[in-house]
Amino acid sequence: MANMAPSPDAKPLTLALAGFGTVGSGLGHLLEENADQIRRRSGRSIRIKHILVRNLLKARQYAIPEGAMITRDPETLTDDPEVDVLVELIGGIEDAHDLVDRALDHDKHVVTANKALLAEAGDDLFLKAEQRNLILRYEASVAGAVPIVQALKESLAGNRIISLMGILNGTSNYILSEMTTAGIEFADALQQAQRLGYAEADPTLDIDGHDAAHKLALLIRLAFGVNYPCRSIFVRGIRDIASLDISFAREFNYRIKLIGQVREVRDESGVPHLEAGVFPALVQDTFLLARVGGAYNAVRLDANASGPMFFHGRGAGALPTAGAVLADILAIARGERPNNTGYVNGELPMASIVPSEEWRSRYYVRLTVQDKPGTLRDLAGCMAAEDVSVASMIQKSQIRNLSEGASGVPLVFMTHETSARAMANALMRMSDGGLLEEPAVFHRVL
Ligand code: NAP
Ligand code: HSE
């Protein structure tokens, strides 16, 4: 489709909407609720012609918009010459890839909220869109309603980004917040997040950190203009976070958050490399990131001209996400030109990657040990042997919340900055020396 600036009597923009679940039905609702605003902002109306679903008979959160035809046949959407834009909200990778690829082949612009698709299998789609001069927009795929994609692509284009960290998964943040403030168990909090429409169809993507890693891979592309393959991102989720560690963290004035982080580190010759990971971390109570609760997301970045910046908003849910999808559709309705990756050449170079064992950080370490003379000396010896320096320590005399059958007392350390390799080696020494009653628990500290 050619790019044209709309005139007041421009013809409606015609959408084919793939998916009418949480986000898709939210979009249908917003298109009706904000119809006047849409016309004022784009000079034309927007209508949905086709809706693709798997189950034609399923009850929907919002009604099927008037005039839209519902189908199970993807080609009805991609092959209809009247359709201007395919909106992909089915999720997953394979079917979504086929759908988007075929839509581009049929000269449709594309809007998607699918971070898994773009992060794992998006390269050829970006390339095809560029070659065919089509728009591929994806604001909702990272941090829901928070306009971080547009900010990195356009508003901050005059900056060099130095580092970026954030809370990128609403479901995990909701679970950790509920465990911290309401004392709710992990499994119950996950169920609530699913009921509220925050979780992925496969919620292991949320709790094991892979959804946040997909978003981080997209942010890295936008911020640094390089390809950082998802498989190279260090990922650790929140499945094993224990209430005991949440309450110990509180005693040190920290909260546990699932963090996605990328930062540039320069070697002795000044050559820049990137380290990127998703992991639970202790965040100091006074940091804004620690205050991000529920399904909210946040991104904090540092850039060479602007300095630090903080973005905050709803990271998941029907209407917050649909609002971001609609903004992308409006940009197309206004006749904007493609700027899909934020860089003029869609084929981006590979990132130079720092191995995760070399990252430096402070650590929270919880050990379960026998309460007997000499234990502390032996533990300190293991740390000293790996050059890990302890900043503070608490010991609890009572035995609580340990695994069934385990004996011993919890001993909690905060270390000074050390490498991940040194930390792992010190813990290995303790385990090999028979000092630990249970496997050690350790998290980075921001
Ligand atoms: P959802 O509630 O599970 O809805 C998916 C919809 O797609 C359903 O209508 C489903 O049909 C349809 N569908 C799925 N696979 C299909 C297939 N192979 N062929 C045809 N139709 C198919 O998912 P969602 O939460 O709306 O998420 C949609 C996308 O937005 C995902 O990529 C997700 O990662 C992303 N996203 C979601 C949120 C959020 O808060 N939920 C936020 C940001 C981004 P049936 O209804 O008939 O089953
Ligand atoms: N499942 C995702 C989350 C949806 O919880 O953040 C938003 O991308």
Coordinates of C-alpha atoms and ligand atoms in Angstrom, one line a residue:
M1 CA 0.0 0.0 0.0
A2 CA 1.4 3.5 -0.9
N3 CA 1.9 6.0 1.9
M4 CA -0.5 8.9 1.6
A5 CA -1.1 11.7 3.9
P6 CA -4.9 11.5 4.8
S7 CA -7.3 14.2 3.8
P8 CA -10.4 15.0 5.9
D9 CA -12.6 12.8 3.6
A10 CA -10.0 10.0 3.3
K11 CA -11.4 6.5 3.1
P12 CA -11.4 4.5 6.3
L13 CA -8.3 2.5 7.2
T14 CA -9.3 -1.2 6.9
L15 CA -7.9 -3.6 9.5
A16 CA -7.7 -7.4 9.6
L17 CA -7.4 -8.3 13.2
A18 CA -5.8 -11.7 14.0
G19 CA -6.8 -12.6 17.6
F20 CA -9.7 -11.6 19.7
G21 CA -8.5 -12.5 23.1
T22 CA -7.4 -10.2 25.9
V23 CA -5.7 -7.6 23.7
G24 CA -7.6 -8.1 20.5
S25 CA -11.0 -7.7 22.1
G26 CA -9.6 -4.7 24.1
L27 CA -8.6 -3.1 20.7
G28 CA -12.1 -3.7 19.3
H29 CA -13.6 -2.0 22.3
L30 CA -11.2 1.0 22.1
L31 CA -11.8 1.5 18.4
E32 CA -15.5 2.1 19.2
E33 CA -15.0 4.0 22.5
N34 CA -12.4 6.4 21.0
A35 CA -13.9 6.7 17.5
D36 CA -14.2 10.5 17.6
Q37 CA -10.7 10.9 18.9
I38 CA -9.4 8.6 16.2
R39 CA -11.0 10.7 13.4
R40 CA -9.6 13.9 15.0
R41 CA -6.1 12.5 15.2
S42 CA -5.8 10.8 11.9
G43 CA -8.4 12.4 9.7
R44 CA -10.2 9.2 8.9
S45 CA -12.0 6.4 10.6
I46 CA -10.7 2.9 11.3
R47 CA -12.7 -0.2 10.8
I48 CA -12.1 -3.9 11.4
K49 CA -13.2 -6.0 8.4
H50 CA -12.0 -9.5 9.5
I51 CA -11.3 -11.1 12.8
L52 CA -9.3 -14.4 13.1
V53 CA -9.8 -16.7 16.0
R54 CA -9.5 -20.4 16.7
N55 CA -12.9 -21.0 18.3
L56 CA -15.8 -19.2 16.6
L57 CA -18.2 -20.0 19.5
K58 CA -16.1 -18.7 22.4
A59 CA -17.5 -16.0 24.7
R60 CA -15.5 -12.8 24.4
Q61 CA -14.6 -10.1 27.0
Y62 CA -15.8 -7.4 24.6
A63 CA -18.3 -7.8 21.8
I64 CA -17.3 -8.4 18.2
P65 CA -17.3 -4.9 16.6
E66 CA -20.2 -4.1 14.2
G67 CA -19.5 -5.0 10.6
A68 CA -16.5 -7.3 11.4
M69 CA -16.6 -10.9 10.0
I70 CA -15.1 -13.6 12.2
T71 CA -13.2 -16.4 10.6
R72 CA -10.8 -19.3 11.3
D73 CA -9.0 -18.9 7.9
P74 CA -5.9 -16.8 8.1
E75 CA -5.8 -16.2 4.3
T76 CA -9.1 -14.4 4.4
L77 CA -7.2 -11.7 6.3
T78 CA -3.9 -11.7 4.5
D79 CA -5.2 -12.0 0.9
D80 CA -8.0 -9.5 1.0
P81 CA -7.0 -6.5 -1.3
E82 CA -9.2 -4.2 0.7
V83 CA -7.2 -4.7 3.9
D84 CA -4.6 -2.0 4.6
V85 CA -3.1 -3.3 7.9
L86 CA -2.8 -6.7 9.5
V87 CA -3.0 -6.5 13.3
E88 CA -1.3 -9.6 14.8
L89 CA -2.5 -10.4 18.3
I90 CA -2.6 -14.2 18.3
G91 CA 0.7 -14.7 20.1
G92 CA 3.2 -17.6 19.7
I93 CA 5.8 -17.9 17.0
E94 CA 5.1 -20.2 14.1
D95 CA 1.5 -19.3 13.1
A96 CA 2.1 -15.7 13.8
H97 CA 5.2 -15.7 11.6
D98 CA 3.4 -17.3 8.7
L99 CA 0.6 -14.8 9.1
V100 CA 2.8 -11.7 9.2
D101 CA 5.0 -13.0 6.4
R102 CA 2.1 -13.6 4.1
A103 CA 0.6 -10.2 5.0
L104 CA 3.8 -8.5 4.0
D105 CA 3.8 -10.5 0.8
H106 CA 0.4 -9.1 0.1
D107 CA 1.6 -5.5 0.8
K108 CA -0.1 -5.0 4.1
H109 CA 1.4 -2.9 6.9
V110 CA 1.6 -4.9 10.2
V111 CA 1.1 -4.0 13.8
T112 CA 1.9 -6.6 16.4
A113 CA 2.2 -6.9 20.2
N114 CA 4.2 -10.2 19.8
K115 CA 7.6 -9.9 21.4
A116 CA 8.3 -13.6 21.2
L117 CA 7.8 -13.5 17.4
L118 CA 10.0 -10.4 16.8
A119 CA 12.7 -11.4 19.3
E120 CA 13.0 -15.0 18.2
A121 CA 12.1 -14.9 14.5
G122 CA 11.7 -11.3 13.5
D123 CA 14.8 -10.6 11.5
D124 CA 13.4 -11.8 8.1
L125 CA 10.2 -9.9 8.8
F126 CA 12.0 -6.7 9.4
L127 CA 14.0 -7.2 6.3
K128 CA 11.0 -8.0 4.2
A129 CA 9.1 -5.0 5.5
E130 CA 12.1 -2.8 4.7
Q131 CA 12.5 -4.2 1.2
R132 CA 8.8 -3.7 0.4
N133 CA 8.7 -0.2 2.1
L134 CA 6.0 -1.4 4.5
I135 CA 5.5 -0.4 8.2
L136 CA 6.0 -3.0 10.9
R137 CA 5.1 -1.5 14.3
Y138 CA 5.3 -3.1 17.7
E139 CA 4.9 -0.5 20.5
A140 CA 2.7 -2.9 22.7
S141 CA 5.3 -5.7 22.5
V142 CA 7.5 -4.1 25.2
A143 CA 6.1 -2.8 28.5
G144 CA 2.5 -2.6 27.4
A145 CA 1.2 0.9 27.6
V146 CA 4.6 2.5 28.3
P147 CA 5.8 4.2 25.0
I148 CA 9.4 3.0 25.3
V149 CA 9.7 1.7 21.7
Q150 CA 8.7 5.0 20.2
A151 CA 10.9 6.8 22.7
L152 CA 14.0 4.8 21.8
K153 CA 13.3 4.9 18.0
E154 CA 12.4 8.6 17.7
S155 CA 12.5 10.8 20.8
L156 CA 15.9 9.6 22.1
A157 CA 17.5 9.1 18.6
G158 CA 19.8 11.9 19.2
N159 CA 21.4 10.1 22.2
R160 CA 23.8 7.3 22.6
I161 CA 22.3 4.9 25.2
I162 CA 24.8 3.7 27.8
S163 CA 22.6 1.4 30.0
L164 CA 19.0 0.4 30.4
M165 CA 17.3 -1.7 33.1
G166 CA 13.7 -2.3 33.9
I167 CA 10.8 -4.3 35.1
L168 CA 9.6 -5.9 31.9
N169 CA 7.1 -8.5 32.9
G170 CA 3.8 -7.6 34.5
T171 CA 2.9 -11.1 35.6
S172 CA 6.2 -11.6 37.6
N173 CA 6.0 -8.2 39.1
Y174 CA 2.4 -8.8 40.1
I175 CA 3.4 -12.1 41.7
L176 CA 6.4 -10.7 43.6
S177 CA 4.4 -7.6 44.7
E178 CA 1.5 -9.8 46.1
M179 CA 4.0 -12.1 47.9
T180 CA 5.7 -9.0 49.4
T181 CA 2.8 -6.9 50.4
A182 CA -0.1 -9.3 50.9
G183 CA 1.9 -12.4 51.9
I184 CA 0.1 -14.4 49.1
E185 CA 1.7 -17.7 47.9
F186 CA 3.3 -17.9 44.5
A187 CA 0.8 -20.2 42.9
D188 CA -2.2 -18.2 44.0
A189 CA -0.7 -14.9 42.8
L190 CA 0.0 -16.5 39.4
Q191 CA -3.6 -17.6 39.1
Q192 CA -4.8 -14.1 39.9
A193 CA -2.4 -12.7 37.2
Q194 CA -3.9 -15.1 34.7
R195 CA -7.4 -14.2 35.6
L196 CA -6.6 -10.5 35.2
G197 CA -5.3 -11.2 31.6
Y198 CA -1.6 -10.3 32.4
A199 CA 0.0 -13.7 31.8
E200 CA 1.0 -15.3 28.5
A201 CA -1.0 -18.2 27.1
D202 CA 2.0 -20.2 28.4
P203 CA 2.7 -18.6 31.7
T204 CA 6.1 -20.3 32.1
L205 CA 7.3 -17.6 29.6
D206 CA 6.5 -15.1 32.3
I207 CA 7.7 -16.8 35.5
D208 CA 10.9 -18.3 33.9
G209 CA 12.0 -14.9 32.6
H210 CA 11.8 -15.6 28.8
D211 CA 9.0 -13.0 28.1
A212 CA 11.2 -10.4 29.8
A213 CA 14.2 -11.6 27.7
H214 CA 12.2 -11.2 24.5
K215 CA 11.4 -7.6 25.5
L216 CA 15.0 -7.0 26.4
A217 CA 16.2 -8.3 23.0
L218 CA 13.9 -5.8 21.3
L219 CA 15.0 -3.0 23.6
I220 CA 18.7 -3.8 22.9
R221 CA 18.0 -3.6 19.1
L222 CA 16.3 -0.2 19.5
A223 CA 18.8 1.2 22.0
F224 CA 22.1 0.0 20.6
G225 CA 21.3 -0.9 16.9
V226 CA 22.6 -4.5 17.3
N227 CA 21.3 -8.0 17.3
Y228 CA 21.7 -9.7 20.7
P229 CA 20.2 -13.2 20.2
C230 CA 17.8 -14.3 22.9
R231 CA 19.7 -17.5 23.5
S232 CA 22.7 -15.3 24.5
I233 CA 20.8 -13.4 27.1
F234 CA 21.4 -14.7 30.6
V235 CA 17.9 -15.7 32.0
R236 CA 16.8 -16.6 35.5
G237 CA 13.1 -16.4 36.5
I238 CA 11.2 -16.1 39.7
R239 CA 10.0 -19.7 40.2
D240 CA 12.4 -20.3 43.1
I241 CA 11.9 -17.1 45.0
A242 CA 11.1 -18.0 48.6
S243 CA 9.0 -15.9 51.0
L244 CA 11.9 -16.2 53.4
D245 CA 14.2 -14.3 51.0
I246 CA 11.5 -11.7 50.4
S247 CA 11.3 -11.0 54.2
F248 CA 15.1 -11.1 54.7
A249 CA 15.5 -8.6 51.8
R250 CA 13.0 -6.4 53.6
E251 CA 15.2 -6.5 56.7
F252 CA 18.0 -5.1 54.6
N253 CA 15.6 -2.5 53.1
Y254 CA 15.4 -4.1 49.7
R255 CA 12.7 -5.6 47.5
I256 CA 13.1 -8.5 45.2
K257 CA 12.2 -7.7 41.5
L258 CA 12.6 -9.5 38.2
I259 CA 15.0 -7.2 36.4
G260 CA 16.0 -7.0 32.7
Q261 CA 19.3 -5.2 32.3
V262 CA 21.7 -4.3 29.5
R263 CA 24.8 -2.1 29.9
E264 CA 27.7 -1.2 27.8
V265 CA 31.1 -2.0 29.2
R266 CA 34.4 -0.9 27.5
D267 CA 37.5 -2.9 27.5
E268 CA 41.0 -1.5 28.1
S269 CA 41.2 -0.4 24.5
G270 CA 37.9 1.4 24.8
V271 CA 36.0 -1.1 22.6
P272 CA 32.3 -1.3 23.7
H273 CA 30.7 -4.7 24.6
L274 CA 27.3 -5.4 26.0
E275 CA 26.1 -7.5 28.9
A276 CA 22.5 -8.4 29.1
G277 CA 20.4 -10.5 31.4
V278 CA 17.1 -11.1 33.1
F279 CA 17.3 -12.1 36.8
P280 CA 15.7 -11.6 40.2
A281 CA 17.6 -8.9 42.0
L282 CA 17.4 -7.1 45.3
V283 CA 16.5 -3.4 44.7
Q284 CA 17.0 -0.9 47.4
D285 CA 13.7 0.4 48.8
T286 CA 14.6 4.0 47.9
F287 CA 15.0 3.3 44.2
L288 CA 12.1 4.1 42.0
L289 CA 12.3 0.6 40.5
A290 CA 11.6 -0.9 43.9
R291 CA 8.4 1.1 44.1
V292 CA 7.0 -0.4 40.8
G293 CA 4.1 -2.6 42.0
G294 CA 1.5 -4.9 40.6
A295 CA 1.4 -5.4 36.8
Y296 CA 3.2 -2.1 36.3
N297 CA 6.4 -2.0 34.2
A298 CA 9.3 0.5 34.2
V299 CA 12.4 1.3 32.3
R300 CA 15.3 3.3 33.6
L301 CA 17.9 4.3 31.1
D302 CA 21.1 6.4 30.9
A303 CA 21.9 8.2 27.7
N304 CA 24.9 10.5 26.9
A305 CA 22.9 13.6 26.2
S306 CA 19.7 13.3 28.2
G307 CA 21.2 11.7 31.3
P308 CA 19.0 9.3 33.3
M309 CA 15.3 8.8 32.4
F310 CA 12.5 6.8 33.9
F311 CA 9.4 5.4 32.2
H312 CA 6.6 3.9 34.2
G313 CA 3.1 2.5 33.4
R314 CA 0.8 -0.5 33.0
G315 CA 2.8 -3.3 31.4
A316 CA -0.1 -5.7 30.7
G317 CA -3.9 -6.0 30.5
A318 CA -6.5 -5.6 27.8
L319 CA -6.9 -1.8 27.5
P320 CA -3.4 -0.6 28.4
T321 CA -2.0 -2.9 25.7
A322 CA -4.7 -2.2 23.2
G323 CA -4.0 1.6 23.6
A324 CA -0.4 1.0 22.5
V325 CA -1.6 -1.1 19.5
L326 CA -4.0 1.6 18.5
A327 CA -1.3 4.3 18.6
D328 CA 0.6 2.2 16.1
I329 CA -2.5 1.9 13.9
L330 CA -3.0 5.7 14.1
A331 CA 0.5 6.3 12.9
I332 CA -0.2 4.2 9.8
A333 CA -3.6 5.9 9.3
R334 CA -1.8 9.3 9.3
G335 CA 0.4 8.1 6.5
E336 CA 3.8 7.9 8.4
R337 CA 6.8 6.5 6.6
P338 CA 8.3 3.2 7.7
N339 CA 10.9 3.5 10.6
N340 CA 10.7 -0.1 11.8
T341 CA 14.0 -0.7 13.6
G342 CA 15.0 2.9 14.2
Y343 CA 18.0 2.4 11.9
V344 CA 18.3 2.9 8.2
N345 CA 19.7 -0.5 7.5
G346 CA 17.3 -3.3 8.7
E347 CA 20.1 -5.9 8.9
L348 CA 21.8 -5.0 12.2
P349 CA 25.3 -6.1 13.2
M350 CA 25.8 -8.7 16.0
A351 CA 26.4 -7.4 19.5
S352 CA 29.8 -8.1 21.1
I353 CA 28.7 -10.0 24.2
V354 CA 30.3 -10.1 27.7
P355 CA 30.0 -13.7 29.1
S356 CA 27.7 -13.7 32.2
E357 CA 30.4 -15.2 34.5
E358 CA 32.3 -12.0 34.1
W359 CA 29.6 -9.6 35.2
R360 CA 30.3 -7.8 38.4
S361 CA 27.6 -7.2 41.0
R362 CA 27.0 -7.2 44.7
Y363 CA 25.2 -10.3 46.0
Y364 CA 22.7 -11.4 48.6
V365 CA 23.5 -14.9 49.8
R366 CA 21.4 -17.1 52.1
L367 CA 23.1 -20.2 53.5
T368 CA 21.6 -22.8 55.7
V369 CA 24.3 -24.0 58.1
Q370 CA 24.8 -25.9 61.3
D371 CA 24.8 -23.5 64.3
K372 CA 28.2 -24.5 65.7
P373 CA 31.6 -22.9 66.5
G374 CA 33.9 -22.5 63.5
T375 CA 31.2 -22.5 60.8
L376 CA 31.5 -18.8 60.2
R377 CA 35.3 -19.0 60.0
D378 CA 35.1 -21.7 57.4
L379 CA 32.5 -19.9 55.3
A380 CA 34.6 -16.7 55.5
G381 CA 37.6 -18.8 54.3
C382 CA 35.7 -20.0 51.2
M383 CA 34.7 -16.4 50.4
A384 CA 38.3 -15.1 51.0
A385 CA 39.8 -17.8 48.8
E386 CA 37.7 -16.4 45.9
D387 CA 38.3 -12.7 46.8
V388 CA 34.6 -12.2 47.7
S389 CA 34.3 -9.6 50.4
V390 CA 31.4 -9.5 52.9
A391 CA 29.7 -6.2 53.4
S392 CA 27.1 -7.2 56.1
M393 CA 25.6 -10.3 57.6
I394 CA 22.5 -11.4 59.7
Q395 CA 22.1 -14.7 61.5
K396 CA 18.7 -16.0 62.6
S397 CA 18.8 -18.2 65.6
Q398 CA 15.3 -19.7 65.0
I399 CA 14.7 -22.2 62.3
R400 CA 11.9 -21.1 60.1
N401 CA 10.6 -21.9 56.6
L402 CA 13.5 -24.3 55.8
S403 CA 12.7 -27.2 53.5
E404 CA 11.0 -30.1 55.2
G405 CA 13.5 -32.3 57.1
A406 CA 16.3 -29.7 56.9
S407 CA 18.1 -28.7 60.0
G408 CA 20.3 -25.6 60.5
V409 CA 20.0 -21.9 60.7
P410 CA 19.8 -19.3 57.9
L411 CA 22.8 -17.1 57.6
V412 CA 22.4 -14.1 55.2
F413 CA 25.3 -12.1 53.7
M414 CA 25.5 -9.1 51.5
T415 CA 28.8 -9.0 49.6
H416 CA 30.7 -6.2 48.0
E417 CA 31.0 -6.2 44.2
T418 CA 32.4 -9.4 42.8
S419 CA 32.2 -11.4 39.6
A420 CA 29.5 -14.0 39.0
R421 CA 32.3 -16.6 38.6
A422 CA 34.0 -15.8 42.0
M423 CA 30.6 -15.9 43.7
A424 CA 29.8 -19.3 42.2
N425 CA 33.2 -20.7 43.0
A426 CA 32.9 -19.5 46.7
L427 CA 29.6 -21.3 47.0
M428 CA 31.0 -24.4 45.4
R429 CA 33.8 -24.5 47.9
M430 CA 31.2 -24.3 50.8
S431 CA 29.2 -27.1 49.3
D432 CA 32.2 -29.3 48.6
G433 CA 33.5 -28.6 52.2
G434 CA 30.2 -30.0 53.6
L435 CA 29.3 -26.6 55.2
L436 CA 25.8 -26.3 53.7
E437 CA 22.7 -28.0 54.9
E438 CA 20.7 -26.9 51.8
P439 CA 21.8 -25.5 48.4
A440 CA 22.8 -21.8 48.7
V441 CA 20.3 -19.1 47.6
F442 CA 21.9 -16.1 45.9
H443 CA 20.7 -13.0 44.1
R444 CA 22.3 -10.0 42.6
V445 CA 21.9 -6.7 44.4
L446 CA 21.3 -3.5 42.4
Ligands
NAP1 P1 -5.0 -14.4 24.3 O1 -5.9 -13.8 25.2 O2 -4.6 -15.8 24.5 O3 -5.7 -14.3 22.8 C1 -5.2 -14.9 21.7 C2 -6.2 -14.8 20.6 O4 -5.7 -15.3 19.4 C3 -7.5 -15.6 20.8 O5 -8.6 -14.9 20.3 C4 -7.2 -16.9 20.0 O6 -8.4 -17.4 19.5 C5 -6.4 -16.4 18.9 N1 -5.5 -17.4 18.4 C6 -4.4 -17.9 19.0 N2 -3.7 -18.7 18.2 C7 -4.4 -18.7 17.0 C8 -4.2 -19.3 15.8 N3 -3.1 -20.2 15.6 N4 -5.0 -19.1 14.8 C9 -6.1 -18.3 15.0 N5 -6.3 -17.6 16.1 C10 -5.5 -17.8 17.1 O7 -3.7 -13.6 24.1 P2 -3.4 -12.0 24.5 O8 -3.2 -11.9 25.9 O9 -4.5 -11.2 23.9 O10 -2.0 -11.8 23.8 C11 -1.9 -11.6 22.4 C12 -0.5 -11.1 22.0 O11 -0.3 -9.8 22.7 C13 0.6 -12.0 22.5 O12 1.6 -11.9 21.5 C14 1.0 -11.4 23.8 O13 2.4 -11.7 24.1 C15 0.9 -9.9 23.5 N6 0.7 -9.1 24.7 C16 -0.2 -9.4 25.6 C17 -0.4 -8.5 26.7 C18 -1.4 -8.8 27.8 O14 -1.5 -8.1 28.7 N7 -2.2 -9.8 27.6 C19 0.4 -7.4 26.8 C20 1.4 -7.1 25.8 C21 1.5 -8.0 24.7 P3 -9.6 -18.0 20.5 O15 -10.0 -16.9 21.3 O16 -10.6 -18.6 19.6 O17 -8.9 -19.1 21.4
HSE2 N1 2.6 -11.6 29.9 C1 3.1 -10.3 29.7 C2 3.5 -9.7 31.1 C3 2.2 -9.4 29.0 O1 3.0 -10.2 32.1 O2 4.2 -8.7 31.1 C4 2.7 -8.1 28.6 O3 3.7 -8.2 27.6

